[in-house]
Each structure stands twice: as structure tokens, then as C-alpha cells.
Amino acid sequence: MQTHEIRERFTQHFVNAGHTAVPSASLILDDPNLLFVNAGMVPFKPYFLGQQTPPFETATSIQKCVRTLDIEEVGITTRHNTFFQMAGNFSFGNYFKEGAIKHAWSLLTNSVEDGGYGFDPERLWVTVYLDDDEAADIWHKQIGIPAERIQRLGMADNYWSMGVPGPCGPCSEIYYDRGPEHGKDGGPEADDNRYLEIWNLVFMQNERGEGIGKDNFEILGPLPKQNIDTGMGVERIACLLQGVDNVYETDLLRPVIDTAEKLTGATYGSNDQDNIRFRVIADHSRTGMMLILDGVTPGNEGRGYILRRLLRRIIRSARLLGAQGATMEAFMNTIMDTMTPSYPEIADSRERILAVAVNEEKAFLNTLESGTKLFEDAAAEAKSAGKTTIAGDEAFTLHDTYGFPIDLTLEMAAEAGLKVDEEGFHSLMAEQKARAKADSQAKKHGHADLTIYREWVDQNPTEFVGYDNLEAEARVLGLISGGEKKTTVGQGDEVEVILDVTPMYAEAGGQLGDRGLIRAVGALLNVTDVQKIGKKLWVHKAVVQEGQLGLEAVTASVDKQWRHAARQAHTGTHLIHAALRQVLGPTAVQAGSMNKPGYLRFDFNYTEALTPEQLHQIEQITNQAVDNDWAVNTFETTLAEAKAMGAMALFGENYGNEVRLVEIGGPFSMELCGGTHVAHSSQIGPVAVLGESSVGSGVRRIEAYSGLDSFSYLSKERALAAGLAASLKAPSEELPDRIAALTEKLKAAEKEVERMRRAQLVAQSLKYVESAQDVNGFHVIAVQLPAGIEAGELRGIATEMRGQIANKDAVIVLGAESAGKAPYIVAATKSAIARGVKSGDLVKLIGQYVDGRGGGKPDMAQGAGSNIAGLQAGFEAVKKELESL
């Protein structure tokens, strides 16, 4: 049974049982505790936490999940995956233990002809929590499982919570006996390799308190309602129904391994080390592809860093298996082919996914060259020092800075006849992980407490009338000040006002919330921001300017100038997006935006800086759309119909079945958007593109002004150009050529000054050579040069001096003061090195006196410190060291 059919059978089973089918949420949710969705219940957290009332009593979903805590462990075993699909059914106060158990059992054991999976009931075992007699009785008396196949386990195994205070409860896990060839008898408690867990039924009935770990917390008491949260591992079910040993042999991942065999010439199954590399390629290709699908791009922190690590581990593993050239395109195409039946949206993003992954491969291959050079330097220094081991800190630098995993460094070291201080490396890795774990633990309690808003979210969602009206009569439903509900607020109070009707737009889709006023009899409030809670409730953040306000009738009005300029900027963002795709192609898609009155910025996925010509094209196409005076049409439609019409949607955004479509100029621009817009494109006014920049790996940003702000900017630019033209006595159209000519003259003058300066330094170096001291038979030049000489110049002077006395046992020690620092250098001739001089050691010695660090090779090494006054003492220490040789 193929994986996509396993998914379909699960969904249909629960839909037939009256559950609402909920689509998988994006892997990226606005949650302070999570980089990625890591469990099937995560999208339902507001319901389990009591922050919102669910719109259904029962639901089912197949949620895509990513867990990346143990990336380094992937491939070592066949059970660990970074991406997995969690099929689940949920009950919010409807059925409880009996219903959950019966639903799961019938799907697992019903025949394939009847819509089930057809598992042999005799091979299924279950575990329950220690004192959960109720669940044990249901399994034994109602389902008919013999008592000897029901095992009781403790809190660490069979008690679930989210790891933070909140809902929790005992659980019951279902296991499949894979047979004696996979391990010993005795059920799950004896061997969890033979007895494979396939489904976990969580009976969410209690509230937990503070604590750390799976079993170190207090049970505070029962929840108001008993809930069900279950999770069935789609990949594990696929292994069993496809008759394969592990997930890497299933229809989703085995094709990637086959592709890797073709590209590398290696064979899966030939040895353990290669097997790990094949599994890394298969697992990370799928996870990386799914992350890119949901809008993640490679970067140096957060989600982007995780994606970068995954992609680079693929590249490295392929090279270690024998691949010579690029491999990413082949891996990505293969995994997209296997996953598209389950996720049809992959087809629409195929070109973009390939572009992101392939560009990261190109970048890393360049990085590999830099890292390889660093490794070769470290290996050469170790050999010249008579060492057989590369230091752990150097291996860690290769890993942390250049993305070299330890196994790649180990292999390169072995080829060079060296070993690596693995203990030192792993010690540094452990320190890094401890810091990351502490940081993660510190963030775990970051749940925003939204329960204060719940009664309004549930009963009185705000009616937004601001698309058509800038003023509305409303009633105050609630007041919150200082984190507490109030019945009245007075002058000077900062307050959150909840209205039943509002014309004010709440911040969303990159558009800032409206500004405006709330008036009542004898009261005036200045609204400074509007935010949404639970997508249903508008919260007006305001300051009471006059009088007192209670739960009464009011008039809410939008600042007309603010709204007009905000609409100009927001609609201008749509035009910029459309123009950008015309110039750069369909892979340049939105990665974020922000617009406020008169200003907009637009982030998009793209791996190269834009040329001036491309920016000019984007600006020209945008303003041509403004001049076309197209009607801006907005209408409600279904998500399916909007996508069929070609509407653009944002990654990571969860849309309902009904969506709002904004169309400008027919096919020119068609996007799903809930923002406010002008009625005709001409009302945007001129759009002035300020420029573009990088905001992260693979993400660029365009900034622009709109409306009167654009006019003001262009007016200032014109005045500046006129001033330059007057100063240079040239027409404005000749300014670029005249400025370019002046710049070239300046550069030539600077080069001449630099040449003369260097010539003086070289001439001066001859005097220093003549004044060299004899120290234990060494020709020693130790000089603090004039202030202002930089590290690069020191190197040139030292090289020049060494060349003049290359036939002697000479050591050159130079230092200077530059920008508040003390750069220094040590250089040695070949004969001095033969007598035991190591420039790198001498540089480290100087560092003790100038509070600095440095290093290098025996013939030349450099460093820099912060204590300039210590240079002379450092020079004397070098002389004493030479006397001891």
C-alpha cells in the first residue's frame, strides 16, 4: 500500500466517523516555543490550552512535522527522521478513552476491502499508564486483547504533556510485533525494536504544573473537559504495509537512495558507514524540500540555519560516497516526485524549490574549498611541528564555521596521515549543545497568556466594516488595562478596547494597524494600534485623552490621511510584487512585507543581487501599472477557485475555505490578501524605488516610497542633482560621467600616495636591517613601527626585510599601533627555522603581553592585541626565548 493511500484511508476513516478533516498547517507557525511544528496537535494548541473554543467537537488531520534536535543522529539508526507525517484524530469534550480506542482499533484491523489497514490483531500489543485501569479494561474486555498483551508503563513512557504547564494526561500506545527475527519476546517493555510503536492515544484529562522532563512535574487537577489527541506514524505504518525493514526502504525515500547510488557509484547496504550517508541524503532531501516548500530559505540563524545544515549534510554525504559534481537537483527532483501525490502544491513550487537548493549547493561547494584550505594549513602546521593530531578546536572551527562535520574532517585527516583530537572536538560540541539547550529551556515558557480574551473570542467576534466605512457606531464590549479587565478607564490610562464593530484595520499581511479615534459622551481616546487575537477579535490599543469610558456606545473613526497613505503603500506592494516576477521570473516570490503610510518594503526569495537595470525595470513596470489606472477589484471566493485563477498565496499562511482575492489589471496582479487598497491603481501616485539589499541568505529586500512621500523623495533627489550640476558646472545628464572621471582621478591619486608611502617604509626597513641585534647567534630585528601601519602592511615590510637577509639565521619582529589595536608579526628565515624557531609560537608569546591572539606557520605568523603598551615587553620576551634555543 503506497503512502498516499495510507493517508487517504486514515482521513476517510475518521470523516466517515463524523470528524472534520483539517488540512495540515504550515511547518512554520507563530509560536515562541517552536522553530517548526513538531507534533500533530500543535495547530490545535489554542483549543487544548483553553485560549479558544474549537469550531468543531471532533477533527482529524495529517500534519507534517519536523524535529531537528538530533540531526547528527540521523542515519545512524533507521528509526530517526527529521521530517515525518503524524496522522491524528482529536476530540474536544466529545468522546474519550473508549471512542479513541475503538476508532484506532477498527482502522488498524479492518480489512483492506472495508477501508482498513488489515493488520493481524494477534500481532498488536498495547501499553497503558500504570494506574489507568479504565483503559486497560477497555482494551481487554471490549476490544478483546489478552491481558498478557497489555503492559503498564510509567510516566516517562505513558504520560503525555507539552513540556510546559498546561493540559496533560495518561496515554495508551499501540505496538506491532514484527516477529522473533527482530528481537526477543516479552512485548514493548522488553524490546521496542521488535515491537514497533505505531499509534499513541493521549487521554488529555489533567493539568500539569511547573517542572522539567517527562516525569518531573506535579499534576494540579482535572481539566474542565476531557480531550483526545492521538498520533499515528504514517511512515511506520508504511514500513509495515509495504513489507520493508525501515522507513528508508519505503516508496518515499528508497527512490532517493537509488538516485544517490547512480550519482556516487556506491552501493547501499555495502557497509555501515556508507549506509549512514545514504540515509542522511534521503532523510535530509525530504526535510529540506518540505521546509523550502513552506518558505524557509538557507541562512545563518533560526530556521534558515537548520535548512542550511540539512542541505550541506546532503552535499557532504554525497561527496564522501564518491559524487564528483553537483547532486542537489537530482535529489530534489526525486523527492518531489515521491511526495507530490500527498502534497500536490509541490508542483506549483517545483522551480523555486530547485533554485533555492541548487544555489545553496553552489555556495557550499565554494565554502568547501575555503574549509579545505584551512584544513590543509592546520595539517601542514601539525606536521611541521612534529605532531600527529589536529587540535579539537581546529576541527570544531571547521565544523562550526565552514560546515565541515567531524566525519569529513576525520577522513581528510586520515588521508593526510593524521588523527583528530575527537575528545576535544566533542567537548566543544557538548558546550555548544548545552548552551543551545539552556536557551531552548529558557524559551519554553514563552506562551502568551491569551485567556483573558477568550470570552470575547468565543462569543463576540468583532465585525470589521472598514473596507467600506471609515467611521462606525459601536459598543464597547470590554476594557483591559494593566493586564486586568476594567469596567471604566479614565484620562491618561493606556487601555485595550474591544468593540463589537470597528472600521479600523488590524495589523496583518504586512500592513500596520490603523490609527484613529474612539469617541463617547464626555470621552475621547486616541487609538495608536490595532491587533487581532485568534483571527476573530480586534483589540484597539489606545490612550484616554479626555474623560472616562465605560462599557457603552461609542463612535470609532479611522484617521483618513493614515488610511489613504496606507492603502497607497499596500496596493503599491502588490504592483512591486507583480513587476518583480515579470523581471526576475516565478522563483522570486514573497518572503514577507511591511507597509505603512508612504513607505513599503518587500522581501522576496532570490539568491543574487539585482542589477541597476533590473531595479529600473521594476520601477518602470510598477509606475506604468499606476499610469494604466486599472481598477482594483476585491471579491470573496473559495480557496480552490482562487488558486485555479492563478492567485498568489503566502507561504506559512493558513487560509480558510473562503478567501479574499485582490485583482489589479487582470493577470498582472492577483493575490490573496485581506488588506485595504485604493480603488484604482492611479491613486497610488508615483512609486520611487529606493534600492534593494540582502536580509539573509537567499532573501532580498526592495524598499520604496509611494504617494506624496515618493514625490517628496524625488523632489529632494532633483534638488541634490541640481546642486551637484551647479558645483561641477555640468548639465545634470552629464553628472554620472563627470563624477566617474573625478572618482578615477581620486583613486589614481590615492594609489600614488600609497606607492610613495610604501617606498618610504621599504627604504626605512633597510635602516632597521642594518641595526639588527645578535641574540644567541640569531640576527634579530625587533621594531615598533610608526603608528597607523596596518596588519597587511606589516606583512609586506616583514617579507621585504626577510628577503634582504635570507642567508642568515634571522628573526624579524614588528609591531605598530593601528586604530587602537596593536597588530604584530614574526617572520623567520629557513635557517632560523632549522634551528628551532617557530613564528607561530613566538606570536602567541607576544600575545601574552598585549592581550592578543594570533597564529600562523613557522616561517611567518601574525596577531593583534588591545594593549599597545605591552609591545616592547613582548619583543623582549621573544629575545629571551631565542636565547634559550
PDB file of C-alpha atoms in Angstrom, residues 638-796:
ATOM      1  CA  THR A 638     -13.209  29.793  -2.382  1.00  0.00           C
ATOM      2  CA  LEU A 639      -9.556  28.922  -1.907  1.00  0.00           C
ATOM      3  CA  ALA A 640      -9.758  26.306  -4.661  1.00  0.00           C
ATOM      4  CA  GLU A 641     -11.274  28.774  -7.139  1.00  0.00           C
ATOM      5  CA  ALA A 642      -8.710  31.446  -6.255  1.00  0.00           C
ATOM      6  CA  LYS A 643      -5.820  29.040  -6.854  1.00  0.00           C
ATOM      7  CA  ALA A 644      -7.419  27.902 -10.122  1.00  0.00           C
ATOM      8  CA  MET A 645      -7.453  31.548 -11.226  1.00  0.00           C
ATOM      9  CA  GLY A 646      -3.729  31.775 -10.542  1.00  0.00           C
ATOM     10  CA  ALA A 647      -3.872  33.805  -7.316  1.00  0.00           C
ATOM     11  CA  MET A 648      -0.667  34.126  -5.313  1.00  0.00           C
ATOM     12  CA  ALA A 649      -0.725  32.893  -1.697  1.00  0.00           C
ATOM     13  CA  LEU A 650       1.786  33.455   1.104  1.00  0.00           C
ATOM     14  CA  PHE A 651       3.940  30.636   2.493  1.00  0.00           C
ATOM     15  CA  GLY A 652       3.200  29.740   6.088  1.00  0.00           C
ATOM     16  CA  GLU A 653      -0.260  31.298   5.935  1.00  0.00           C
ATOM     17  CA  ASN A 654      -3.250  29.130   6.775  1.00  0.00           C
ATOM     18  CA  TYR A 655      -6.256  30.150   4.701  1.00  0.00           C
ATOM     19  CA  GLY A 656      -9.848  29.180   5.310  1.00  0.00           C
ATOM     20  CA  ASN A 657     -12.139  27.863   2.612  1.00  0.00           C
ATOM     21  CA  GLU A 658     -13.335  31.421   1.893  1.00  0.00           C
ATOM     22  CA  VAL A 659     -10.625  33.886   0.856  1.00  0.00           C
ATOM     23  CA  ARG A 660     -10.410  37.495  -0.297  1.00  0.00           C
ATOM     24  CA  LEU A 661      -8.898  37.978  -3.739  1.00  0.00           C
ATOM     25  CA  VAL A 662      -7.359  41.290  -4.841  1.00  0.00           C
ATOM     26  CA  GLU A 663      -7.027  41.663  -8.609  1.00  0.00           C
ATOM     27  CA  ILE A 664      -5.284  44.534 -10.407  1.00  0.00           C
ATOM     28  CA  GLY A 665      -5.096  44.637 -14.185  1.00  0.00           C
ATOM     29  CA  GLY A 666      -6.420  41.115 -14.729  1.00  0.00           C
ATOM     30  CA  PRO A 667      -3.471  38.714 -14.871  1.00  0.00           C
ATOM     31  CA  PHE A 668      -0.983  41.478 -13.954  1.00  0.00           C
ATOM     32  CA  SER A 669      -1.568  41.023 -10.216  1.00  0.00           C
ATOM     33  CA  MET A 670      -3.834  38.535  -8.448  1.00  0.00           C
ATOM     34  CA  GLU A 671      -3.172  37.805  -4.774  1.00  0.00           C
ATOM     35  CA  LEU A 672      -4.986  36.540  -1.706  1.00  0.00           C
ATOM     36  CA  CYS A 673      -4.985  39.492   0.658  1.00  0.00           C
ATOM     37  CA  GLY A 674      -7.108  40.864   3.496  1.00  0.00           C
ATOM     38  CA  GLY A 675      -5.576  44.354   3.449  1.00  0.00           C
ATOM     39  CA  THR A 676      -7.054  47.697   2.453  1.00  0.00           C
ATOM     40  CA  HIS A 677      -6.468  49.056  -1.040  1.00  0.00           C
ATOM     41  CA  VAL A 678      -7.108  52.029  -3.278  1.00  0.00           C
ATOM     42  CA  ALA A 679      -9.942  51.816  -5.819  1.00  0.00           C
ATOM     43  CA  HIS A 680      -7.756  52.462  -8.886  1.00  0.00           C
ATOM     44  CA  SER A 681      -4.040  51.958  -9.409  1.00  0.00           C
ATOM     45  CA  SER A 682      -3.573  55.635 -10.349  1.00  0.00           C
ATOM     46  CA  GLN A 683      -4.494  56.588  -6.775  1.00  0.00           C
ATOM     47  CA  ILE A 684      -1.220  55.082  -5.556  1.00  0.00           C
ATOM     48  CA  GLY A 685       0.662  58.012  -7.029  1.00  0.00           C
ATOM     49  CA  PRO A 686       4.291  57.719  -8.089  1.00  0.00           C
ATOM     50  CA  VAL A 687       6.340  54.833  -6.697  1.00  0.00           C
ATOM     51  CA  ALA A 688      10.028  55.558  -6.109  1.00  0.00           C
ATOM     52  CA  VAL A 689      12.245  52.509  -5.608  1.00  0.00           C
ATOM     53  CA  LEU A 690      14.974  53.337  -3.081  1.00  0.00           C
ATOM     54  CA  GLY A 691      17.076  50.241  -3.711  1.00  0.00           C
ATOM     55  CA  GLU A 692      17.467  46.596  -2.751  1.00  0.00           C
ATOM     56  CA  SER A 693      19.581  44.742  -0.256  1.00  0.00           C
ATOM     57  CA  SER A 694      20.170  41.345   1.327  1.00  0.00           C
ATOM     58  CA  VAL A 695      18.348  40.498   4.552  1.00  0.00           C
ATOM     59  CA  GLY A 696      19.620  36.928   4.782  1.00  0.00           C
ATOM     60  CA  SER A 697      20.871  34.124   2.622  1.00  0.00           C
ATOM     61  CA  GLY A 698      18.547  33.770  -0.340  1.00  0.00           C
ATOM     62  CA  VAL A 699      16.296  36.662   0.723  1.00  0.00           C
ATOM     63  CA  ARG A 700      16.429  40.146  -0.843  1.00  0.00           C
ATOM     64  CA  ARG A 701      14.519  43.298   0.081  1.00  0.00           C
ATOM     65  CA  ILE A 702      13.180  46.123  -2.088  1.00  0.00           C
ATOM     66  CA  GLU A 703      12.241  49.402  -0.407  1.00  0.00           C
ATOM     67  CA  ALA A 704      10.131  52.134  -1.979  1.00  0.00           C
ATOM     68  CA  TYR A 705       8.122  55.261  -1.285  1.00  0.00           C
ATOM     69  CA  SER A 706       4.591  55.802  -2.536  1.00  0.00           C
ATOM     70  CA  GLY A 707       2.250  58.782  -2.985  1.00  0.00           C
ATOM     71  CA  LEU A 708       3.357  62.160  -1.608  1.00  0.00           C
ATOM     72  CA  ASP A 709       6.321  60.573   0.177  1.00  0.00           C
ATOM     73  CA  SER A 710       7.548  59.371  -3.207  1.00  0.00           C
ATOM     74  CA  PHE A 711       7.069  62.855  -4.656  1.00  0.00           C
ATOM     75  CA  SER A 712       8.976  64.431  -1.732  1.00  0.00           C
ATOM     76  CA  TYR A 713      11.825  61.956  -2.146  1.00  0.00           C
ATOM     77  CA  LEU A 714      12.083  62.566  -5.895  1.00  0.00           C
ATOM     78  CA  SER A 715      11.954  66.325  -5.318  1.00  0.00           C
ATOM     79  CA  LYS A 716      14.896  66.142  -2.903  1.00  0.00           C
ATOM     80  CA  GLU A 717      16.820  63.949  -5.351  1.00  0.00           C
ATOM     81  CA  ARG A 718      16.200  66.533  -8.099  1.00  0.00           C
ATOM     82  CA  ALA A 719      17.425  69.358  -5.850  1.00  0.00           C
ATOM     83  CA  LEU A 720      20.548  67.343  -4.979  1.00  0.00           C
ATOM     84  CA  ALA A 721      21.279  66.690  -8.647  1.00  0.00           C
ATOM     85  CA  ALA A 722      20.793  70.364  -9.462  1.00  0.00           C
ATOM     86  CA  GLY A 723      23.234  71.335  -6.710  1.00  0.00           C
ATOM     87  CA  LEU A 724      25.867  68.905  -7.999  1.00  0.00           C
ATOM     88  CA  ALA A 725      25.374  70.120 -11.539  1.00  0.00           C
ATOM     89  CA  ALA A 726      25.929  73.712 -10.442  1.00  0.00           C
ATOM     90  CA  SER A 727      29.060  72.783  -8.440  1.00  0.00           C
ATOM     91  CA  LEU A 728      30.585  70.815 -11.311  1.00  0.00           C
ATOM     92  CA  LYS A 729      29.355  73.271 -13.940  1.00  0.00           C
ATOM     93  CA  ALA A 730      27.861  70.441 -15.997  1.00  0.00           C
ATOM     94  CA  PRO A 731      24.357  69.579 -17.229  1.00  0.00           C
ATOM     95  CA  SER A 732      22.611  67.055 -14.978  1.00  0.00           C
ATOM     96  CA  GLU A 733      22.655  64.389 -17.708  1.00  0.00           C
ATOM     97  CA  GLU A 734      26.476  64.549 -17.720  1.00  0.00           C
ATOM     98  CA  LEU A 735      26.798  64.125 -13.945  1.00  0.00           C
ATOM     99  CA  PRO A 736      27.424  60.343 -13.944  1.00  0.00           C
ATOM    100  CA  ASP A 737      30.345  60.664 -16.389  1.00  0.00           C
ATOM    101  CA  ARG A 738      31.835  63.689 -14.610  1.00  0.00           C
ATOM    102  CA  ILE A 739      31.599  62.056 -11.172  1.00  0.00           C
ATOM    103  CA  ALA A 740      33.073  58.817 -12.554  1.00  0.00           C
ATOM    104  CA  ALA A 741      36.006  60.763 -14.023  1.00  0.00           C
ATOM    105  CA  LEU A 742      36.631  62.592 -10.727  1.00  0.00           C
ATOM    106  CA  THR A 743      36.458  59.289  -8.842  1.00  0.00           C
ATOM    107  CA  GLU A 744      39.067  57.735 -11.120  1.00  0.00           C
ATOM    108  CA  LYS A 745      41.373  60.730 -10.605  1.00  0.00           C
ATOM    109  CA  LEU A 746      40.958  60.430  -6.848  1.00  0.00           C
ATOM    110  CA  LYS A 747      41.708  56.703  -6.941  1.00  0.00           C
ATOM    111  CA  ALA A 748      44.829  57.323  -9.011  1.00  0.00           C
ATOM    112  CA  ALA A 749      45.989  59.993  -6.566  1.00  0.00           C
ATOM    113  CA  GLU A 750      45.383  57.694  -3.597  1.00  0.00           C
ATOM    114  CA  LYS A 751      47.348  54.910  -5.302  1.00  0.00           C
ATOM    115  CA  GLU A 752      50.268  57.257  -5.904  1.00  0.00           C
ATOM    116  CA  VAL A 753      50.235  58.407  -2.290  1.00  0.00           C
ATOM    117  CA  GLU A 754      50.144  54.781  -1.156  1.00  0.00           C
ATOM    118  CA  ARG A 755      53.011  53.876  -3.505  1.00  0.00           C
ATOM    119  CA  MET A 756      55.160  56.676  -2.125  1.00  0.00           C
ATOM    120  CA  ARG A 757      54.287  55.682   1.439  1.00  0.00           C
ATOM    121  CA  ARG A 758      55.269  52.086   0.821  1.00  0.00           C
ATOM    122  CA  ALA A 759      58.501  53.178  -0.821  1.00  0.00           C
ATOM    123  CA  GLN A 760      59.338  55.191   2.299  1.00  0.00           C
ATOM    124  CA  LEU A 761      58.571  52.226   4.520  1.00  0.00           C
ATOM    125  CA  VAL A 762      60.782  49.927   2.433  1.00  0.00           C
ATOM    126  CA  ALA A 763      63.596  52.476   2.493  1.00  0.00           C
ATOM    127  CA  GLN A 764      63.215  52.764   6.259  1.00  0.00           C
ATOM    128  CA  SER A 765      63.309  48.962   6.586  1.00  0.00           C
ATOM    129  CA  LEU A 766      66.904  48.970   5.258  1.00  0.00           C
ATOM    130  CA  LYS A 767      67.954  51.030   8.283  1.00  0.00           C
ATOM    131  CA  TYR A 768      66.238  48.577  10.616  1.00  0.00           C
ATOM    132  CA  VAL A 769      68.082  45.666   8.952  1.00  0.00           C
ATOM    133  CA  GLU A 770      71.398  47.430   9.485  1.00  0.00           C
ATOM    134  CA  SER A 771      70.639  47.884  13.204  1.00  0.00           C
ATOM    135  CA  ALA A 772      69.825  44.207  13.845  1.00  0.00           C
ATOM    136  CA  GLN A 773      70.925  42.672  17.183  1.00  0.00           C
ATOM    137  CA  ASP A 774      72.742  39.419  17.722  1.00  0.00           C
ATOM    138  CA  VAL A 775      70.833  37.162  20.108  1.00  0.00           C
ATOM    139  CA  ASN A 776      72.333  33.699  20.630  1.00  0.00           C
ATOM    140  CA  GLY A 777      73.617  33.751  17.058  1.00  0.00           C
ATOM    141  CA  PHE A 778      70.289  34.941  15.627  1.00  0.00           C
ATOM    142  CA  HIS A 779      70.084  38.119  13.544  1.00  0.00           C
ATOM    143  CA  VAL A 780      67.120  39.774  15.364  1.00  0.00           C
ATOM    144  CA  ILE A 781      65.192  42.831  14.177  1.00  0.00           C
ATOM    145  CA  ALA A 782      62.581  43.903  16.764  1.00  0.00           C
ATOM    146  CA  VAL A 783      60.969  47.233  15.949  1.00  0.00           C
ATOM    147  CA  GLN A 784      57.769  49.104  16.825  1.00  0.00           C
ATOM    148  CA  LEU A 785      56.948  50.933  13.593  1.00  0.00           C
ATOM    149  CA  PRO A 786      55.206  54.339  13.348  1.00  0.00           C
ATOM    150  CA  ALA A 787      51.518  54.475  14.258  1.00  0.00           C
ATOM    151  CA  GLY A 788      48.969  53.898  11.525  1.00  0.00           C
ATOM    152  CA  ILE A 789      50.605  50.909   9.844  1.00  0.00           C
ATOM    153  CA  GLU A 790      48.028  48.144   9.312  1.00  0.00           C
ATOM    154  CA  ALA A 791      48.438  44.372   9.548  1.00  0.00           C
ATOM    155  CA  GLY A 792      48.701  43.926   5.776  1.00  0.00           C
ATOM    156  CA  GLU A 793      51.486  46.499   5.571  1.00  0.00           C
ATOM    157  CA  LEU A 794      53.348  44.800   8.409  1.00  0.00           C
ATOM    158  CA  ARG A 795      53.352  41.602   6.397  1.00  0.00           C
ATOM    159  CA  GLY A 796      54.783  43.355   3.334  1.00  0.00           C
TER     160      GLY A 796
END
